[in-house]
Coordinates of C-alpha atoms in Angstrom, one line a residue:
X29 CA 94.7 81.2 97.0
X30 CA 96.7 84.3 95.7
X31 CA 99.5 84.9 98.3
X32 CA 100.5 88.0 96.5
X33 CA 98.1 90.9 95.6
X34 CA 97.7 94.5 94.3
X35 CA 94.9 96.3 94.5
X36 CA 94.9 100.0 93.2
X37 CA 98.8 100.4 94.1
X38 CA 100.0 103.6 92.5
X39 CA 104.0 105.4 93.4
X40 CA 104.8 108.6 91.9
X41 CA 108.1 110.4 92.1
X42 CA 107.7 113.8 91.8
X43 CA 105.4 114.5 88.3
X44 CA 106.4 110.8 87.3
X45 CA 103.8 107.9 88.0
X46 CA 106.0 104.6 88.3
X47 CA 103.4 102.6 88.7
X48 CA 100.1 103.1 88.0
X49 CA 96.8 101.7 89.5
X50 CA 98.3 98.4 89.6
X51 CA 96.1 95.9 90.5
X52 CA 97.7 92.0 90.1
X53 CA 97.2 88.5 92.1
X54 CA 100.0 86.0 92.4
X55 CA 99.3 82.4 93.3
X56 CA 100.8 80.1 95.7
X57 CA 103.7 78.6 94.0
X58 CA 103.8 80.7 91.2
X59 CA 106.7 82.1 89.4
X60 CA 105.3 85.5 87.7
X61 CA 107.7 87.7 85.7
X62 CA 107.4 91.4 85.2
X63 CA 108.9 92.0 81.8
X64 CA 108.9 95.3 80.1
X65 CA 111.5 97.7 79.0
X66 CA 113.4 100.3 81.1
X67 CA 111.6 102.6 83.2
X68 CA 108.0 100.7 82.6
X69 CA 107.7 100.8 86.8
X70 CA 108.6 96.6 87.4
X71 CA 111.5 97.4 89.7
X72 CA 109.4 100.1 91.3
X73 CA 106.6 97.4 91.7
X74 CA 108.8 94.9 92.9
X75 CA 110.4 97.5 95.8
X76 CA 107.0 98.1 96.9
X77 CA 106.4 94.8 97.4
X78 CA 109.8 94.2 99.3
X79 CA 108.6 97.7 101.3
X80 CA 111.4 99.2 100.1
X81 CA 109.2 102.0 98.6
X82 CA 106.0 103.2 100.2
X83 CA 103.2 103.8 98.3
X84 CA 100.9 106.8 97.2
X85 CA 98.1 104.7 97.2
X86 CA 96.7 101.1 96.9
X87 CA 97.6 98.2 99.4
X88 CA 99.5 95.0 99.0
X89 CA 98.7 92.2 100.9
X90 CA 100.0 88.7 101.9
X91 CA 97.4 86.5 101.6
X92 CA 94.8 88.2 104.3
X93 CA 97.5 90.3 105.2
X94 CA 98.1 94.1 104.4
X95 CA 101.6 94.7 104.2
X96 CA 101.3 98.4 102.5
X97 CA 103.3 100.1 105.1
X98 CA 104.7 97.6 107.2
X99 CA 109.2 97.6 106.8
X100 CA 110.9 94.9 105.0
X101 CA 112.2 93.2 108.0
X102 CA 108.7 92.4 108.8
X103 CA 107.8 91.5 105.4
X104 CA 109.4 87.6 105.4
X105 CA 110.4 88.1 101.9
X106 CA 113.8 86.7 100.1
X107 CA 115.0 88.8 97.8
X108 CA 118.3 88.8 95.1
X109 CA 119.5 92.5 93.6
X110 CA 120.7 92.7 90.0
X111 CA 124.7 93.2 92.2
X112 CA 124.1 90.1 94.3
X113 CA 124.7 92.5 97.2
X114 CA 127.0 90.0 98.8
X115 CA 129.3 90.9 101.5
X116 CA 133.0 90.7 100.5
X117 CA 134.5 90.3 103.9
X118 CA 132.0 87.3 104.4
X119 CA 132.6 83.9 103.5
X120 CA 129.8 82.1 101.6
X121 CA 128.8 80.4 104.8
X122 CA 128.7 83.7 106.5
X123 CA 126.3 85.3 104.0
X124 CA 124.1 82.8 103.7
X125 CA 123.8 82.6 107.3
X126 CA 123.3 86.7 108.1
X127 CA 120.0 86.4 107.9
X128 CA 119.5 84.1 110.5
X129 CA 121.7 85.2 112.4
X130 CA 119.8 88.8 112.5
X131 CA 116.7 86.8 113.8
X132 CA 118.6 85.4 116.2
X133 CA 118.2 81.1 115.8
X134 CA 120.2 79.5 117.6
X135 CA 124.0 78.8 116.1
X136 CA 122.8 74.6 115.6
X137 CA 120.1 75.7 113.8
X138 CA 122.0 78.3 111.7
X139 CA 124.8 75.4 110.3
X140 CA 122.2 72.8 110.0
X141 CA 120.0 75.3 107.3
X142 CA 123.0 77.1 105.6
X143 CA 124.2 73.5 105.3
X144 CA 121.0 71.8 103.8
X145 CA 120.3 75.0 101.7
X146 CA 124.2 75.1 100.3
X147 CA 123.4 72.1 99.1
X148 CA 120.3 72.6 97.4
X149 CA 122.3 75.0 95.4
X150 CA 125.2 72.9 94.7
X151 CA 128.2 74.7 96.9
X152 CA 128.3 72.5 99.2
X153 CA 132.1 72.4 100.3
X154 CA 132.5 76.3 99.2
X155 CA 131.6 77.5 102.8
X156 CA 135.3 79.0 103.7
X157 CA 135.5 81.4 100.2
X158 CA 134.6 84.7 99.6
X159 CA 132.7 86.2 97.5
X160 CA 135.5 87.2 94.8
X161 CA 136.9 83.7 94.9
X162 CA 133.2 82.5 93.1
X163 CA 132.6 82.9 89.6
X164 CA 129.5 84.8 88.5
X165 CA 127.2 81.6 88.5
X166 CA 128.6 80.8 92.0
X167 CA 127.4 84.4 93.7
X168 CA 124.2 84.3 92.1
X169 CA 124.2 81.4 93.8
X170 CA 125.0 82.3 97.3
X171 CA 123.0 85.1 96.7
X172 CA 119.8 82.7 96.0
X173 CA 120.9 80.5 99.0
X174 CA 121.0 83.9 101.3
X175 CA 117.5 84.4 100.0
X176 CA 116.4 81.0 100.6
X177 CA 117.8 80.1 103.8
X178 CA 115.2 82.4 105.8
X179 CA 112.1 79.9 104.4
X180 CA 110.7 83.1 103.3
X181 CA 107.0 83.4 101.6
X182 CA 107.7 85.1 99.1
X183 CA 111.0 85.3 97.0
X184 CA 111.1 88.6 95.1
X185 CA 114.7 88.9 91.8
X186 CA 115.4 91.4 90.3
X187 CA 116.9 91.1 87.3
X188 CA 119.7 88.7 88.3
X189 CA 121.2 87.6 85.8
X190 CA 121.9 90.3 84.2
X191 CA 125.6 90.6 85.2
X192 CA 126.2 86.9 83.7
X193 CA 127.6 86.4 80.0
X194 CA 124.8 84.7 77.7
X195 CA 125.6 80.8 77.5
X196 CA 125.7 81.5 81.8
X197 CA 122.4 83.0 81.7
X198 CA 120.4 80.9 79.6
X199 CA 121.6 78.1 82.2
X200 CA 120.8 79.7 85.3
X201 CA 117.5 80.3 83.5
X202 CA 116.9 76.8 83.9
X203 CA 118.3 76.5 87.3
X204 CA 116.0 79.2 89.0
X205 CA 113.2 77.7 87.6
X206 CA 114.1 74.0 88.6
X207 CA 115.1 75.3 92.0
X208 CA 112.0 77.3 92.6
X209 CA 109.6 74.6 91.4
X210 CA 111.4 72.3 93.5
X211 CA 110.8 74.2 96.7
X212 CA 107.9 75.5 95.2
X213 CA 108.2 79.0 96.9
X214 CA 106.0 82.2 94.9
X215 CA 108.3 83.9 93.2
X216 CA 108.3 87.6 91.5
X217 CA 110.8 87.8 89.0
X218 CA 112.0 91.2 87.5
X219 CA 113.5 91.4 83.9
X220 CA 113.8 93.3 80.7
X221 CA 114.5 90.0 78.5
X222 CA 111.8 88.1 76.7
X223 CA 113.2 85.0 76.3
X224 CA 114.3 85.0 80.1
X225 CA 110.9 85.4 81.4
X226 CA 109.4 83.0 78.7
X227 CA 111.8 80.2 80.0
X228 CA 111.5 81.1 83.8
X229 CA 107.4 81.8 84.7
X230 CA 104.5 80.2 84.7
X231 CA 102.8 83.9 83.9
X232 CA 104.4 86.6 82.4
X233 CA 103.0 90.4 83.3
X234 CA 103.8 93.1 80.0
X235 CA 104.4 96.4 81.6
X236 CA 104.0 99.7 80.2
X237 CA 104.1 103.1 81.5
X238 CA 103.3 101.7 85.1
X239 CA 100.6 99.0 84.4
X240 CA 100.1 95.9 82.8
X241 CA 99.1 95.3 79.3
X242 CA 99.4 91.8 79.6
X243 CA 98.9 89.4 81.4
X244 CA 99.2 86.0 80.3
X245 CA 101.3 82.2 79.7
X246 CA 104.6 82.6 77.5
X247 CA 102.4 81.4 74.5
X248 CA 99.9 83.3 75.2
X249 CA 101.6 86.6 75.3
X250 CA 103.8 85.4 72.4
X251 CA 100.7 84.2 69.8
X252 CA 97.9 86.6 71.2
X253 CA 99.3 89.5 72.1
X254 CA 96.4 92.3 72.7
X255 CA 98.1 95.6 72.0
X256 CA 100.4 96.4 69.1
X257 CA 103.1 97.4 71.9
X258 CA 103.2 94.2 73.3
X259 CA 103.2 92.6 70.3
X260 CA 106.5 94.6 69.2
X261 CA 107.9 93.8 72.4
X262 CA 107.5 90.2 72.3
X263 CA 109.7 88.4 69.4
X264 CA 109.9 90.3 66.2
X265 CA 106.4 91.3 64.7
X266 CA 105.4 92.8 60.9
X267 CA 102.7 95.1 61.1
X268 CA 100.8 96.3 58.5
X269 CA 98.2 98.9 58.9
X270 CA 94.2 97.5 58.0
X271 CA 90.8 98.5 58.1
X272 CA 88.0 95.8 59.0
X273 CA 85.8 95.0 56.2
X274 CA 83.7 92.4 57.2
X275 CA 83.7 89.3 59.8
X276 CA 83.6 85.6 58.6
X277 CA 83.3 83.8 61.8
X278 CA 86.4 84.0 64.3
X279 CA 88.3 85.1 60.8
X280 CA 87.7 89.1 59.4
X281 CA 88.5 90.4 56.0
X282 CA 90.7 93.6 56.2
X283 CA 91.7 96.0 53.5
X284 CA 95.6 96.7 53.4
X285 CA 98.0 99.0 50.8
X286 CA 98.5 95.5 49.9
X287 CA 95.4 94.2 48.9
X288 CA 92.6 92.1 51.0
X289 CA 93.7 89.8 53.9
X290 CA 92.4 87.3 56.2
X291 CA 93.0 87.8 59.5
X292 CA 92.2 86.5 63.4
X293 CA 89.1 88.8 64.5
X294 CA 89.8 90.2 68.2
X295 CA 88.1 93.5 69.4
X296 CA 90.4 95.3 71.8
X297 CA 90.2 98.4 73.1
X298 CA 88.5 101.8 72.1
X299 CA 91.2 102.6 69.6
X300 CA 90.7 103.6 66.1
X301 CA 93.9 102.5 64.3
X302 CA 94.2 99.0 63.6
X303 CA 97.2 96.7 62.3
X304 CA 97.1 92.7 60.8
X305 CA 100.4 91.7 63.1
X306 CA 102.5 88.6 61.6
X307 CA 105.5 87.1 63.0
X308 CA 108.4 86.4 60.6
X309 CA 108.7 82.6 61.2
X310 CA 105.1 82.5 60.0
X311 CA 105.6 83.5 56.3
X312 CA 105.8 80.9 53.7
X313 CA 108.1 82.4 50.5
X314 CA 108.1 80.7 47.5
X315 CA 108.1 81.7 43.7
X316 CA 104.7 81.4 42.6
X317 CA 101.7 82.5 44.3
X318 CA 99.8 80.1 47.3
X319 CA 97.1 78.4 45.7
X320 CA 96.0 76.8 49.2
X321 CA 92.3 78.1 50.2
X322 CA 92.0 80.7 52.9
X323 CA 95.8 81.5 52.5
X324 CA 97.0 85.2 52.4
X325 CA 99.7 85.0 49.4
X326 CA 101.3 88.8 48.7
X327 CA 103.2 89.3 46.0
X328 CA 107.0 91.4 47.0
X329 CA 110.8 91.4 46.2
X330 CA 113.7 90.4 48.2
X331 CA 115.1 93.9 49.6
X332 CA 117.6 92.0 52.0
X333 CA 118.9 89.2 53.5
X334 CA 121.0 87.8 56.4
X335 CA 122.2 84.5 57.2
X336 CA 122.0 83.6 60.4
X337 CA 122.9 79.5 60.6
X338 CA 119.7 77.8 61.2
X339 CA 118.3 80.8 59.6
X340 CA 118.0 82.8 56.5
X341 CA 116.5 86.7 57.8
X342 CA 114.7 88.5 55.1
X343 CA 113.5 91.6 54.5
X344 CA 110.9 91.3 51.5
X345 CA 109.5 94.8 49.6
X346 CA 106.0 94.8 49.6
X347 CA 105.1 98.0 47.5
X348 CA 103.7 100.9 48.8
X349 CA 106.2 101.5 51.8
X350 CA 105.2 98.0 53.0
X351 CA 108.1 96.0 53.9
X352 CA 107.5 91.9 55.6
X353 CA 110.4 90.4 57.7
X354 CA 110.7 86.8 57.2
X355 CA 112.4 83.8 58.9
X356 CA 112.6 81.1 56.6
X357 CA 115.0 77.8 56.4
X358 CA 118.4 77.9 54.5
X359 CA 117.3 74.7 52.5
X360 CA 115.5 76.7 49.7
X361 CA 117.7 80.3 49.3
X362 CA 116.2 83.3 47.6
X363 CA 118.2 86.3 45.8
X364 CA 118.4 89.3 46.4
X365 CA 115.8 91.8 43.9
X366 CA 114.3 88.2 43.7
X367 CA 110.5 88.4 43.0
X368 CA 108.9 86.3 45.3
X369 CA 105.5 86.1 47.2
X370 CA 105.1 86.3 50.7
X371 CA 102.1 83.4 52.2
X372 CA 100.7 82.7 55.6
X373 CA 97.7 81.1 57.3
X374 CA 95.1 83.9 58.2
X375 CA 95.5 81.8 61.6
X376 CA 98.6 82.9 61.6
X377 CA 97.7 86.9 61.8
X378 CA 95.5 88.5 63.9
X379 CA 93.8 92.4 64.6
X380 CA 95.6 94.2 67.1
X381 CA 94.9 98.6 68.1
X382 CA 97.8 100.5 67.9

């Protein structure tokens, strides 16, 4: 049963369409992410939902519930800001237990949940501190635990981890998700960081210009991407512009600047221009050409490269203002102005519409 759905929701501001025709359905206990870059309308969908923003048109509803225009105090949502938006003259105990206290349970009842929540997320004996006595893991934290404590039915986050340094993120990445599958509360989680939202959800949403692209698993967003946009916003992506000669089977042969490739067949879209799309770690290099059947082997030149530890980050010349980044172990080291030739799997690339 979805406990979270869109249907037609649309919020303009001004001449600018945040979010557009939206239409999305989040199941119960599911952790969804909205990833896309700045200004793509996830925020704005996410205030909607909270009813922090009304919208133009569309509904939202909880379960069999429409929410569209009902206020967030009515909304039973639990939600963490970007800031943590804790109070700094309130202890921990205190902020975690506001929202109780603003629908009014009784003071036993108040100590017994901030007590049992506190200690779901480990802070159990930080009751008496404020706010700028925590670290930035600890009032992300209480801010969760504020969120939590009103056994809400839907927890909404906006990107909040974005005010902690990286080791302290990619931690609390695997605490939110721990925590949430633990309670197993639905969750809508806001962010502008791939890997954040490939760690965290069970189903990641690709935003654009107010709607979805894609919708989809980590891996599925991450090997099938159906638009060159998403594609090039998910990991690092070479892209070389194709046309479609012929289809073998799930397979199609394409015509490059290049030469002819093999490539996954997927018919997306009404548009015209197509791409083969790569990713780097796919790319075999070596020094004479792949004489494996039903390889793609492209001859190039080592323009540049990086090392990066587990890494060696190359940019190989292809000809013809063609250029392939490749990811490719430090055990076997190529020179730079090397000739070399570029090979992958036609598995390994696949059709996408620019």
């Amino acid at each position: 049963m979805a406990v979270l759905r869109l249907s037609g929701l649309t919020k303009r501001f001004g001449t600018v369409t945040a979010v557009d025709r939206q239409d999305l359905e989040v199941a119960d206990g599911e952790l969804i992410a909205l990833l896309g870059p700045s200004g793509c309308g996830k925020t704005t969908t996410l205030r909607c939902i909270a009813g922090f923003e009304v919208p133009d048109e569309g509904f939202i509803y909880f379960g069999d519930h429409e929410v569209t225009t009902l206020p967030p105090e009515k909304r039973n949502i639990g939600m963490v800001f970007q800031s943590y938006a804790l109070f700094p003259h309130m202890t921990v105990a205190e902020n975690v237990a506001y929202g109780l206290r603003m629908r009014k349970v009784a003071k036993p009842e108040i100590e017994k949940r901030v007590a049992e929540v506190l200690g779901r997320v480990q802070l159990k004996g930080m009751e008496a501190r404020y706010p700028r006595q925590l670290s930035g893991g600890q009032q992300q934290r209480v801010a969760l635990a504020r969120a939590l404590v009103i056994s809400p039915d839907l927890l909404l986050l906006d990107e909040p981890l974005a005010n902690l340094d990286a080791k302290l993120r990619e931690e609390m990445r695997f605490y939110i998700r721990s925590l949430q599958k633990d309670i197993g509360i639905t969750t809508m989680y806001v962010t502008h960081d791939q890997a954040e939202a490939m760690v965290i959800a069970d189903s990641v949403a690709v935003m654009f210009d107010g709607k979805i692209d894609h919708l989809g698993d980590a891996f599925d967003v991450y090997r099938n991407p159906r638009t060159r946009r998403v594609a090039d916003f998910i990991g690092l992506t070479n892209f070389l512009p194709v046309a479609v000669k012929e289809r073998q089977g799930s397979l199609c042969l394409v015509s490059s600047a290049v030469g002819d490739l093999l490539c996954i067949w997927r018919e997306e879209g009404t548009k015209t221009d197509r791409y083969m799309a790569v990713r780097p770690e796919s790319i075999r290099l070596s020094r004479s050409r792949d004489a494996r059947p039903q390889w793609n082997s492209v001859e190039g030149r080592v323009q540049a490269r990086a090392y990066l530890g587990n890494i060696i980050d190359y940019r190989i010349s292809l000809g013809a203002d063609a250029l392939f980044r490749v990811q490719a172990s430090p055990e076997d080291l190529f020179d730079v102005d090397q000739p070399v030739f570029a090979s992958f799997a036609p598995e390994s690339a696949w059709l996408v519409t620019g």
